[in-house]
PDB file of C-alpha atoms in Angstrom:
ATOM      1  CA  PHE A  80     148.903-180.028-191.112  1.00  0.00           C
ATOM      2  CA  GLY A  81     147.929-176.664-192.542  1.00  0.00           C
ATOM      3  CA  ARG A  82     146.865-178.078-195.864  1.00  0.00           C
ATOM      4  CA  MET A  83     143.264-176.905-196.913  1.00  0.00           C
ATOM      5  CA  LYS A  84     140.996-178.904-198.891  1.00  0.00           C
ATOM      6  CA  PRO A  85     140.928-176.593-202.201  1.00  0.00           C
ATOM      7  CA  VAL A  86     137.565-175.201-203.329  1.00  0.00           C
ATOM      8  CA  ILE A  87     136.357-173.480-206.521  1.00  0.00           C
ATOM      9  CA  VAL A  88     133.012-171.949-207.300  1.00  0.00           C
ATOM     10  CA  VAL A  89     132.408-170.450-210.603  1.00  0.00           C
ATOM     11  CA  HIS A  90     129.236-168.573-212.076  1.00  0.00           C
ATOM     12  CA  GLY A  91     128.185-167.886-215.718  1.00  0.00           C
ATOM     13  CA  GLY A  92     125.987-164.864-215.068  1.00  0.00           C
ATOM     14  CA  ALA A  93     122.472-164.338-213.362  1.00  0.00           C
ATOM     15  CA  GLY A  94     119.297-163.506-215.193  1.00  0.00           C
ATOM     16  CA  ARG A  95     117.191-165.411-217.464  1.00  0.00           C
ATOM     17  CA  ILE A  96     119.050-168.278-219.315  1.00  0.00           C
ATOM     18  CA  PHE A  97     116.877-169.089-222.308  1.00  0.00           C
ATOM     19  CA  LYS A  98     115.857-172.730-222.420  1.00  0.00           C
ATOM     20  CA  GLU A  99     117.855-173.352-225.863  1.00  0.00           C
ATOM     21  CA  ARG A 100     120.957-172.163-223.928  1.00  0.00           C
ATOM     22  CA  GLU A 101     120.701-174.010-220.724  1.00  0.00           C
ATOM     23  CA  GLU A 102     122.668-177.086-221.722  1.00  0.00           C
ATOM     24  CA  GLY A 103     125.662-174.920-223.010  1.00  0.00           C
ATOM     25  CA  SER A 104     125.457-172.929-219.956  1.00  0.00           C
ATOM     26  CA  ARG A 105     125.604-175.760-217.785  1.00  0.00           C
ATOM     27  CA  ALA A 106     128.239-177.462-219.517  1.00  0.00           C
ATOM     28  CA  GLY A 107     130.391-174.375-219.642  1.00  0.00           C
ATOM     29  CA  VAL A 108     130.388-173.594-216.043  1.00  0.00           C
ATOM     30  CA  VAL A 109     131.183-177.377-215.146  1.00  0.00           C
ATOM     31  CA  ARG A 110     134.087-177.351-217.404  1.00  0.00           C
ATOM     32  CA  ALA A 111     135.333-174.106-216.003  1.00  0.00           C
ATOM     33  CA  ALA A 112     135.135-175.460-212.357  1.00  0.00           C
ATOM     34  CA  LEU A 113     136.775-178.587-213.353  1.00  0.00           C
ATOM     35  CA  ARG A 114     139.727-176.758-215.050  1.00  0.00           C
ATOM     36  CA  GLY A 115     140.099-174.502-212.061  1.00  0.00           C
ATOM     37  CA  TYR A 116     139.963-177.434-209.653  1.00  0.00           C
ATOM     38  CA  GLY A 117     142.662-179.302-211.812  1.00  0.00           C
ATOM     39  CA  ILE A 118     145.150-176.426-211.003  1.00  0.00           C
ATOM     40  CA  LEU A 119     144.093-176.520-207.211  1.00  0.00           C
ATOM     41  CA  LYS A 120     144.368-180.220-206.869  1.00  0.00           C
ATOM     42  CA  GLN A 121     148.008-179.944-207.992  1.00  0.00           C
ATOM     43  CA  GLY A 122     148.724-177.556-205.391  1.00  0.00           C
ATOM     44  CA  GLY A 123     148.425-174.503-207.724  1.00  0.00           C
ATOM     45  CA  SER A 124     147.170-171.072-206.298  1.00  0.00           C
ATOM     46  CA  ALA A 125     143.734-169.801-205.876  1.00  0.00           C
ATOM     47  CA  LEU A 126     144.771-166.861-208.401  1.00  0.00           C
ATOM     48  CA  ASP A 127     145.822-169.418-211.171  1.00  0.00           C
ATOM     49  CA  ALA A 128     142.723-171.235-210.593  1.00  0.00           C
ATOM     50  CA  VAL A 129     140.226-168.401-210.900  1.00  0.00           C
ATOM     51  CA  GLU A 130     141.974-166.897-214.007  1.00  0.00           C
ATOM     52  CA  GLU A 131     142.119-170.343-215.653  1.00  0.00           C
ATOM     53  CA  ALA A 132     138.228-170.768-214.768  1.00  0.00           C
ATOM     54  CA  VAL A 133     137.268-167.536-216.251  1.00  0.00           C
ATOM     55  CA  ARG A 134     139.397-167.806-219.291  1.00  0.00           C
ATOM     56  CA  SER A 135     137.735-171.034-219.998  1.00  0.00           C
ATOM     57  CA  MET A 136     134.395-169.224-220.042  1.00  0.00           C
ATOM     58  CA  GLU A 137     135.747-166.079-221.874  1.00  0.00           C
ATOM     59  CA  ASP A 138     136.522-168.612-224.736  1.00  0.00           C
ATOM     60  CA  ASP A 139     132.903-170.217-224.511  1.00  0.00           C
ATOM     61  CA  PRO A 140     130.498-168.225-226.798  1.00  0.00           C
ATOM     62  CA  HIS A 141     127.523-169.087-224.478  1.00  0.00           C
ATOM     63  CA  PHE A 142     128.688-166.359-222.081  1.00  0.00           C
ATOM     64  CA  ASN A 143     128.847-162.619-222.312  1.00  0.00           C
ATOM     65  CA  ALA A 144     132.564-162.446-221.673  1.00  0.00           C
ATOM     66  CA  GLY A 145     135.330-162.643-224.281  1.00  0.00           C
ATOM     67  CA  CYS A 146     134.013-164.354-227.326  1.00  0.00           C
ATOM     68  CA  GLY A 147     130.212-163.884-227.177  1.00  0.00           C
ATOM     69  CA  SER A 148     130.279-160.714-225.652  1.00  0.00           C
ATOM     70  CA  VAL A 149     127.281-158.405-226.127  1.00  0.00           C
ATOM     71  CA  LEU A 150     127.599-155.236-228.347  1.00  0.00           C
ATOM     72  CA  ASN A 151     127.514-151.626-227.535  1.00  0.00           C
ATOM     73  CA  GLU A 152     125.306-149.039-229.102  1.00  0.00           C
ATOM     74  CA  LYS A 153     127.873-148.853-231.995  1.00  0.00           C
ATOM     75  CA  GLY A 154     128.021-152.603-232.618  1.00  0.00           C
ATOM     76  CA  GLU A 155     131.386-153.208-231.016  1.00  0.00           C
ATOM     77  CA  VAL A 156     132.435-155.431-228.159  1.00  0.00           C
ATOM     78  CA  GLU A 157     133.789-153.623-224.853  1.00  0.00           C
ATOM     79  CA  MET A 158     134.774-155.826-222.197  1.00  0.00           C
ATOM     80  CA  ASP A 159     135.534-155.332-218.413  1.00  0.00           C
ATOM     81  CA  ALA A 160     137.492-157.742-216.061  1.00  0.00           C
ATOM     82  CA  ILE A 161     139.064-158.008-212.680  1.00  0.00           C
ATOM     83  CA  ILE A 162     141.097-160.431-210.627  1.00  0.00           C
ATOM     84  CA  MET A 163     141.972-160.056-206.919  1.00  0.00           C
ATOM     85  CA  ASP A 164     144.531-161.675-204.491  1.00  0.00           C
ATOM     86  CA  GLY A 165     143.230-162.108-201.055  1.00  0.00           C
ATOM     87  CA  LYS A 166     146.832-162.387-199.559  1.00  0.00           C
ATOM     88  CA  ASN A 167     147.756-158.760-200.031  1.00  0.00           C
ATOM     89  CA  LEU A 168     144.564-157.238-201.422  1.00  0.00           C
ATOM     90  CA  ASP A 169     146.526-156.794-204.952  1.00  0.00           C
ATOM     91  CA  SER A 170     144.080-156.414-207.829  1.00  0.00           C
ATOM     92  CA  GLY A 171     144.375-155.780-211.617  1.00  0.00           C
ATOM     93  CA  ALA A 172     141.504-154.652-213.707  1.00  0.00           C
ATOM     94  CA  VAL A 173     140.642-153.513-217.248  1.00  0.00           C
ATOM     95  CA  SER A 174     137.696-151.674-218.739  1.00  0.00           C
ATOM     96  CA  ALA A 175     136.263-151.067-222.122  1.00  0.00           C
ATOM     97  CA  VAL A 176     139.112-153.111-223.753  1.00  0.00           C
ATOM     98  CA  LYS A 177     138.657-154.354-227.368  1.00  0.00           C
ATOM     99  CA  CYS A 178     140.138-156.820-229.488  1.00  0.00           C
ATOM    100  CA  ILE A 179     141.751-159.139-227.090  1.00  0.00           C
ATOM    101  CA  ALA A 180     140.524-162.712-226.526  1.00  0.00           C
ATOM    102  CA  ASN A 181     140.959-163.011-222.866  1.00  0.00           C
ATOM    103  CA  PRO A 182     140.455-159.693-220.745  1.00  0.00           C
ATOM    104  CA  ILE A 183     141.075-161.638-217.552  1.00  0.00           C
ATOM    105  CA  LYS A 184     144.676-162.353-218.649  1.00  0.00           C
ATOM    106  CA  LEU A 185     145.316-158.590-219.286  1.00  0.00           C
ATOM    107  CA  ALA A 186     143.799-157.758-215.756  1.00  0.00           C
ATOM    108  CA  ARG A 187     146.269-160.354-214.204  1.00  0.00           C
ATOM    109  CA  LEU A 188     149.189-158.487-216.070  1.00  0.00           C
ATOM    110  CA  VAL A 189     147.884-155.153-214.812  1.00  0.00           C
ATOM    111  CA  MET A 190     148.025-156.511-211.223  1.00  0.00           C
ATOM    112  CA  GLU A 191     151.478-158.109-211.767  1.00  0.00           C
ATOM    113  CA  LYS A 192     153.449-155.785-213.966  1.00  0.00           C
ATOM    114  CA  THR A 193     152.162-152.291-213.125  1.00  0.00           C
ATOM    115  CA  LYS A 194     151.901-150.256-210.002  1.00  0.00           C
ATOM    116  CA  HIS A 195     148.214-149.597-210.945  1.00  0.00           C
ATOM    117  CA  MET A 196     145.027-151.393-210.509  1.00  0.00           C
ATOM    118  CA  LEU A 197     142.879-150.363-213.462  1.00  0.00           C
ATOM    119  CA  LEU A 198     143.586-149.714-217.018  1.00  0.00           C
ATOM    120  CA  THR A 199     141.091-148.320-219.518  1.00  0.00           C
ATOM    121  CA  ASP A 200     140.331-148.445-223.310  1.00  0.00           C
ATOM    122  CA  HIS A 201     143.273-147.124-225.257  1.00  0.00           C
ATOM    123  CA  GLY A 202     145.762-147.282-222.295  1.00  0.00           C
ATOM    124  CA  ALA A 203     144.930-150.775-221.647  1.00  0.00           C
ATOM    125  CA  HIS A 204     145.266-151.486-225.489  1.00  0.00           C
ATOM    126  CA  LEU A 205     148.752-150.025-225.497  1.00  0.00           C
ATOM    127  CA  PHE A 206     149.681-152.031-222.424  1.00  0.00           C
ATOM    128  CA  ALA A 207     148.286-155.318-223.983  1.00  0.00           C
ATOM    129  CA  GLN A 208     150.568-154.571-227.008  1.00  0.00           C
ATOM    130  CA  ALA A 209     153.647-153.954-224.805  1.00  0.00           C
ATOM    131  CA  MET A 210     152.937-157.222-223.008  1.00  0.00           C
ATOM    132  CA  GLY A 211     152.959-159.216-226.300  1.00  0.00           C
ATOM    133  CA  ILE A 212     149.222-160.155-226.151  1.00  0.00           C
ATOM    134  CA  PRO A 213     148.134-160.824-229.707  1.00  0.00           C
ATOM    135  CA  GLU A 214     145.260-158.613-231.115  1.00  0.00           C
ATOM    136  CA  THR A 215     142.167-160.543-231.945  1.00  0.00           C
ATOM    137  CA  PRO A 216     140.052-158.913-234.732  1.00  0.00           C
ATOM    138  CA  GLY A 217     136.812-157.400-233.261  1.00  0.00           C
ATOM    139  CA  GLU A 218     134.494-159.750-235.431  1.00  0.00           C
ATOM    140  CA  LYS A 219     135.953-162.916-234.077  1.00  0.00           C
ATOM    141  CA  LEU A 220     134.663-162.016-230.813  1.00  0.00           C
ATOM    142  CA  ILE A 221     131.147-161.365-232.215  1.00  0.00           C
ATOM    143  CA  THR A 222     128.621-164.204-232.307  1.00  0.00           C
ATOM    144  CA  GLU A 223     125.637-164.460-234.574  1.00  0.00           C
ATOM    145  CA  ARG A 224     123.358-164.126-231.448  1.00  0.00           C
ATOM    146  CA  SER A 225     124.977-161.021-230.189  1.00  0.00           C
ATOM    147  CA  ARG A 226     124.469-159.108-233.500  1.00  0.00           C
ATOM    148  CA  GLU A 227     121.005-160.481-233.700  1.00  0.00           C
ATOM    149  CA  ARG A 228     120.237-159.041-230.379  1.00  0.00           C
ATOM    150  CA  TRP A 229     122.105-155.781-230.929  1.00  0.00           C
ATOM    151  CA  LYS A 230     119.864-155.198-234.144  1.00  0.00           C
ATOM    152  CA  LYS A 231     116.726-156.171-232.215  1.00  0.00           C
ATOM    153  CA  ASN A 232     117.709-153.599-229.527  1.00  0.00           C
ATOM    154  CA  LEU A 233     117.963-150.745-232.398  1.00  0.00           C
ATOM    155  CA  GLU A 234     114.371-151.043-233.336  1.00  0.00           C
ATOM    156  CA  PRO A 235     112.446-148.179-232.173  1.00  0.00           C
ATOM    157  CA  ASP A 236     109.949-150.172-230.198  1.00  0.00           C
ATOM    158  CA  SER A 237     112.462-152.420-228.627  1.00  0.00           C
ATOM    159  CA  ASN A 238     113.142-152.627-224.992  1.00  0.00           C
ATOM    160  CA  PRO A 239     116.676-153.320-224.448  1.00  0.00           C
ATOM    161  CA  GLU A 240     116.009-153.709-220.648  1.00  0.00           C
ATOM    162  CA  GLU A 241     114.062-156.838-221.343  1.00  0.00           C
ATOM    163  CA  PHE A 242     117.107-158.438-222.922  1.00  0.00           C
ATOM    164  CA  GLN A 243     119.365-157.322-219.939  1.00  0.00           C
ATOM    165  CA  LYS A 244     117.828-160.073-218.109  1.00  0.00           C
ATOM    166  CA  ASP A 245     120.166-162.569-219.836  1.00  0.00           C
ATOM    167  CA  LEU A 246     123.296-161.136-218.717  1.00  0.00           C
ATOM    168  CA  GLY A 247     126.175-163.755-218.609  1.00  0.00           C
ATOM    169  CA  THR A 248     128.874-162.075-216.804  1.00  0.00           C
ATOM    170  CA  VAL A 249     131.230-164.918-215.637  1.00  0.00           C
ATOM    171  CA  GLY A 250     133.238-165.140-212.397  1.00  0.00           C
ATOM    172  CA  ALA A 251     135.146-167.500-210.074  1.00  0.00           C
ATOM    173  CA  VAL A 252     136.284-167.637-206.322  1.00  0.00           C
ATOM    174  CA  ALA A 253     138.630-170.111-204.936  1.00  0.00           C
ATOM    175  CA  VAL A 254     140.514-171.161-201.805  1.00  0.00           C
ATOM    176  CA  ASP A 255     143.847-173.191-202.239  1.00  0.00           C
ATOM    177  CA  SER A 256     145.754-175.699-200.262  1.00  0.00           C
ATOM    178  CA  GLU A 257     147.628-172.566-198.528  1.00  0.00           C
ATOM    179  CA  GLY A 258     144.360-171.170-197.618  1.00  0.00           C
ATOM    180  CA  ASN A 259     144.832-168.065-199.798  1.00  0.00           C
ATOM    181  CA  VAL A 260     141.710-166.869-201.515  1.00  0.00           C
ATOM    182  CA  ALA A 261     141.110-164.943-205.060  1.00  0.00           C
ATOM    183  CA  CYS A 262     138.332-163.814-207.220  1.00  0.00           C
ATOM    184  CA  ALA A 263     138.116-163.189-210.831  1.00  0.00           C
ATOM    185  CA  THR A 264     135.285-161.616-212.937  1.00  0.00           C
ATOM    186  CA  SER A 265     134.839-160.895-216.645  1.00  0.00           C
ATOM    187  CA  THR A 266     131.998-159.401-218.895  1.00  0.00           C
ATOM    188  CA  GLY A 267     131.015-157.898-222.080  1.00  0.00           C
ATOM    189  CA  GLY A 268     128.561-155.604-220.029  1.00  0.00           C
ATOM    190  CA  LEU A 269     125.298-154.586-221.124  1.00  0.00           C
ATOM    191  CA  SER A 270     123.649-155.025-224.474  1.00  0.00           C
ATOM    192  CA  ASN A 271     123.469-151.569-226.597  1.00  0.00           C
ATOM    193  CA  LYS A 272     125.291-149.779-223.657  1.00  0.00           C
ATOM    194  CA  LEU A 273     126.580-146.384-224.336  1.00  0.00           C
ATOM    195  CA  ILE A 274     130.181-146.351-225.576  1.00  0.00           C
ATOM    196  CA  GLY A 275     132.581-146.221-222.754  1.00  0.00           C
ATOM    197  CA  ARG A 276     130.050-147.388-220.370  1.00  0.00           C
ATOM    198  CA  VAL A 277     131.848-149.193-217.482  1.00  0.00           C
ATOM    199  CA  GLY A 278     129.722-151.535-215.080  1.00  0.00           C
ATOM    200  CA  ASP A 279     130.552-153.139-211.675  1.00  0.00           C
ATOM    201  CA  THR A 280     132.821-155.808-213.021  1.00  0.00           C
ATOM    202  CA  ALA A 281     135.859-153.594-213.354  1.00  0.00           C
ATOM    203  CA  CYS A 282     135.213-151.849-210.016  1.00  0.00           C
ATOM    204  CA  ILE A 283     136.958-153.407-206.919  1.00  0.00           C
ATOM    205  CA  GLY A 284     134.553-153.973-204.256  1.00  0.00           C
ATOM    206  CA  SER A 285     131.438-154.332-206.737  1.00  0.00           C
ATOM    207  CA  GLY A 286     132.467-156.750-209.267  1.00  0.00           C
ATOM    208  CA  GLY A 287     134.550-158.843-206.836  1.00  0.00           C
ATOM    209  CA  TYR A 288     136.720-158.752-203.776  1.00  0.00           C
ATOM    210  CA  ALA A 289     138.917-161.265-202.078  1.00  0.00           C
ATOM    211  CA  ASP A 290     140.698-160.907-198.556  1.00  0.00           C
ATOM    212  CA  ASN A 291     142.366-163.734-196.952  1.00  0.00           C
ATOM    213  CA  ARG A 292     140.872-162.627-193.456  1.00  0.00           C
ATOM    214  CA  SER A 293     137.219-163.466-194.684  1.00  0.00           C
ATOM    215  CA  GLY A 294     136.786-164.870-198.038  1.00  0.00           C
ATOM    216  CA  ALA A 295     136.299-164.094-201.702  1.00  0.00           C
ATOM    217  CA  THR A 296     133.286-163.240-203.888  1.00  0.00           C
ATOM    218  CA  SER A 297     132.350-162.658-207.418  1.00  0.00           C
ATOM    219  CA  THR A 298     129.036-160.659-208.493  1.00  0.00           C
ATOM    220  CA  THR A 299     126.784-160.678-211.632  1.00  0.00           C
ATOM    221  CA  GLY A 300     123.511-158.658-212.307  1.00  0.00           C
ATOM    222  CA  HIS A 301     122.678-155.271-212.917  1.00  0.00           C
ATOM    223  CA  GLY A 302     125.952-153.521-212.686  1.00  0.00           C
ATOM    224  CA  GLU A 303     124.709-150.031-211.752  1.00  0.00           C
ATOM    225  CA  SER A 304     122.819-151.387-208.845  1.00  0.00           C
ATOM    226  CA  ILE A 305     125.835-153.714-207.795  1.00  0.00           C
ATOM    227  CA  MET A 306     127.908-150.497-207.734  1.00  0.00           C
ATOM    228  CA  LYS A 307     125.421-148.459-205.600  1.00  0.00           C
ATOM    229  CA  VAL A 308     125.618-151.092-202.817  1.00  0.00           C
ATOM    230  CA  VAL A 309     129.203-152.203-203.573  1.00  0.00           C
ATOM    231  CA  LEU A 310     127.971-155.649-203.354  1.00  0.00           C
ATOM    232  CA  ALA A 311     131.141-157.812-203.148  1.00  0.00           C
ATOM    233  CA  ARG A 312     132.641-155.982-200.347  1.00  0.00           C
ATOM    234  CA  LEU A 313     129.209-155.874-198.651  1.00  0.00           C
ATOM    235  CA  ILE A 314     129.072-159.655-198.329  1.00  0.00           C
ATOM    236  CA  LEU A 315     132.525-159.877-196.888  1.00  0.00           C
ATOM    237  CA  TYR A 316     131.531-157.360-194.335  1.00  0.00           C
ATOM    238  CA  HIS A 317     128.632-159.391-193.159  1.00  0.00           C
ATOM    239  CA  MET A 318     131.052-162.513-193.129  1.00  0.00           C
ATOM    240  CA  GLU A 319     133.456-160.424-190.908  1.00  0.00           C
ATOM    241  CA  GLN A 320     130.344-159.875-188.799  1.00  0.00           C
ATOM    242  CA  GLY A 321     130.098-163.761-188.350  1.00  0.00           C
ATOM    243  CA  MET A 322     127.593-164.634-191.106  1.00  0.00           C
ATOM    244  CA  SER A 323     128.054-167.796-193.007  1.00  0.00           C
ATOM    245  CA  PRO A 324     128.661-167.324-196.854  1.00  0.00           C
ATOM    246  CA  GLU A 325     125.036-168.173-197.666  1.00  0.00           C
ATOM    247  CA  VAL A 326     123.585-165.802-195.235  1.00  0.00           C
ATOM    248  CA  ALA A 327     125.811-163.054-196.033  1.00  0.00           C
ATOM    249  CA  ALA A 328     125.106-163.505-199.665  1.00  0.00           C
ATOM    250  CA  ASP A 329     121.254-163.555-199.216  1.00  0.00           C
ATOM    251  CA  THR A 330     121.439-160.601-196.769  1.00  0.00           C
ATOM    252  CA  ALA A 331     123.295-158.431-199.238  1.00  0.00           C
ATOM    253  CA  LEU A 332     121.338-159.376-202.284  1.00  0.00           C
ATOM    254  CA  ASP A 333     118.161-158.868-200.309  1.00  0.00           C
ATOM    255  CA  TYR A 334     119.414-155.316-199.244  1.00  0.00           C
ATOM    256  CA  MET A 335     120.343-154.436-203.014  1.00  0.00           C
ATOM    257  CA  LYS A 336     116.804-155.495-203.972  1.00  0.00           C
ATOM    258  CA  THR A 337     114.864-153.386-201.398  1.00  0.00           C
ATOM    259  CA  ARG A 338     117.368-150.482-201.378  1.00  0.00           C
ATOM    260  CA  VAL A 339     117.921-149.961-205.090  1.00  0.00           C
ATOM    261  CA  GLY A 340     115.550-152.496-206.826  1.00  0.00           C
ATOM    262  CA  GLY A 341     118.488-154.227-208.255  1.00  0.00           C
ATOM    263  CA  LEU A 342     118.590-158.100-208.950  1.00  0.00           C
ATOM    264  CA  GLY A 343     121.762-160.189-209.217  1.00  0.00           C
ATOM    265  CA  GLY A 344     123.707-163.234-208.176  1.00  0.00           C
ATOM    266  CA  VAL A 345     126.848-163.989-206.220  1.00  0.00           C
ATOM    267  CA  ILE A 346     129.300-166.804-205.375  1.00  0.00           C
ATOM    268  CA  VAL A 347     131.216-166.783-202.266  1.00  0.00           C
ATOM    269  CA  VAL A 348     133.930-168.812-200.602  1.00  0.00           C
ATOM    270  CA  ASN A 349     135.375-168.458-196.984  1.00  0.00           C
ATOM    271  CA  THR A 350     138.712-169.190-195.646  1.00  0.00           C
ATOM    272  CA  SER A 351     137.635-172.381-194.224  1.00  0.00           C
ATOM    273  CA  GLY A 352     136.145-173.352-197.407  1.00  0.00           C
ATOM    274  CA  GLU A 353     132.421-173.051-196.966  1.00  0.00           C
ATOM    275  CA  TRP A 354     130.856-171.814-200.297  1.00  0.00           C
ATOM    276  CA  ALA A 355     127.551-170.386-201.476  1.00  0.00           C
ATOM    277  CA  ALA A 356     125.836-169.573-204.820  1.00  0.00           C
ATOM    278  CA  ARG A 357     123.015-167.371-204.400  1.00  0.00           C
ATOM    279  CA  PHE A 358     120.951-165.273-206.639  1.00  0.00           C
ATOM    280  CA  SER A 359     117.670-163.066-206.731  1.00  0.00           C
ATOM    281  CA  THR A 360     117.282-163.285-210.510  1.00  0.00           C
ATOM    282  CA  LYS A 361     115.232-166.195-211.914  1.00  0.00           C
ATOM    283  CA  GLN A 362     118.418-168.052-212.806  1.00  0.00           C
ATOM    284  CA  MET A 363     122.287-168.177-212.501  1.00  0.00           C
ATOM    285  CA  SER A 364     124.565-170.890-213.952  1.00  0.00           C
ATOM    286  CA  TRP A 365     126.974-172.090-211.360  1.00  0.00           C
ATOM    287  CA  ALA A 366     129.374-175.026-210.324  1.00  0.00           C
ATOM    288  CA  THR A 367     131.653-175.786-207.685  1.00  0.00           C
ATOM    289  CA  VAL A 368     134.092-178.534-206.672  1.00  0.00           C
ATOM    290  CA  LYS A 369     135.142-179.185-203.174  1.00  0.00           C
ATOM    291  CA  GLY A 370     136.690-182.551-202.061  1.00  0.00           C
ATOM    292  CA  ASP A 371     136.463-184.210-205.645  1.00  0.00           C
ATOM    293  CA  GLN A 372     132.584-183.456-205.510  1.00  0.00           C
ATOM    294  CA  LEU A 373     131.272-181.584-208.160  1.00  0.00           C
ATOM    295  CA  CYS A 374     127.836-179.631-207.792  1.00  0.00           C
ATOM    296  CA  TYR A 375     126.170-177.524-210.439  1.00  0.00           C
ATOM    297  CA  GLY A 376     122.669-175.837-211.047  1.00  0.00           C
ATOM    298  CA  ILE A 377     120.773-173.144-212.963  1.00  0.00           C
ATOM    299  CA  TYR A 378     117.513-172.800-211.231  1.00  0.00           C
ATOM    300  CA  ALA A 379     116.926-171.903-207.580  1.00  0.00           C
ATOM    301  CA  GLY A 380     116.969-175.095-205.335  1.00  0.00           C
ATOM    302  CA  GLU A 381     118.513-177.277-208.361  1.00  0.00           C
ATOM    303  CA  ARG A 382     121.556-178.915-207.434  1.00  0.00           C
ATOM    304  CA  HIS A 383     123.174-181.740-209.110  1.00  0.00           C
ATOM    305  CA  THR A 384     126.146-183.700-207.618  1.00  0.00           C
ATOM    306  CA  LYS A 385     128.776-185.902-209.427  1.00  0.00           C
ATOM    307  CA  SER A 386     132.086-187.085-208.407  1.00  0.00           C
ATOM    308  CA  VAL A 387     134.939-185.441-210.317  1.00  0.00           C
ATOM    309  CA  ASP A 388     136.148-188.515-212.010  1.00  0.00           C
ATOM    310  CA  GLU A 389     132.733-189.146-213.442  1.00  0.00           C
ATOM    311  CA  ALA A 390     132.389-185.580-214.523  1.00  0.00           C
ATOM    312  CA  LEU A 391     135.972-185.599-216.190  1.00  0.00           C
ATOM    313  CA  ARG A 392     134.783-188.806-217.979  1.00  0.00           C
ATOM    314  CA  SER A 393     131.500-187.409-219.388  1.00  0.00           C
ATOM    315  CA  GLU A 394     133.556-184.110-220.139  1.00  0.00           C
ATOM    316  CA  SER A 395     135.955-186.007-222.391  1.00  0.00           C
ATOM    317  CA  GLU A 396     132.989-187.883-224.155  1.00  0.00           C
ATOM    318  CA  GLY A 397     131.545-184.380-224.821  1.00  0.00           C
ATOM    319  CA  PHE A 398     128.433-183.599-222.543  1.00  0.00           C
TER     320      PHE A 398
END
């Protein structure tokens, strides 16, 4: 009695996923969902599960977070991340951080070890040092692909907007066996962004929101548009009005599109374990595990289902 069937949902970013990166994106979100679910299945917390799932994608160069983040105008990696606990609305976030492998870990420490919710740039760096987080040389986080794209975007006739479609912010939401929800989101931001630009990810209510009274959500897409409509909180508001996760997600995404012309994607879970992965962009890589069933997809309407055991087997044999 009182034990929930835990659920985790992850996304690897909304936008346009280039053909040659599809396999890696699919494998990456599946791996992240399985890792997060492993924690939930052993009775672990939603908070630990979303942190672990996001960490897995930060370490995966296929995604624009951690290693593989896009570069700012100066050719550096600046990352944003947030985590939130639905139990008491505690949250921790970091913005414009450099030279650390896992911004989501740092966000969790901001939440648990400070009285604050958001640390930025130099201050976040000092805090990371104080917490004993090892420094990762900036070039370790830079992939060949990010550098190529940065160079392309510097060309006078280039249109960075064209490339922004392949965004790759990562996120996770979960409900654990106690019925607590949590969310986590992490990103390298926009390619060739101004130094010091912070998008929606680090902003509570935009990049993510979690509240045990309704559910949890993590967003991806055009950051400035997401901030204008406070997308994550908007979705939960719709759920508080009685909408299902799917209808709430679609309603909010539709509003963002008509009101400010912004495209994006969201993952949502409510406190009874219903979930949704919805997007207004061409694609969004996503995966979910509920009741030992794994589902995943990239295209609208695409939905593969496997048993967790089968997925773990193919996982250990390499995708």
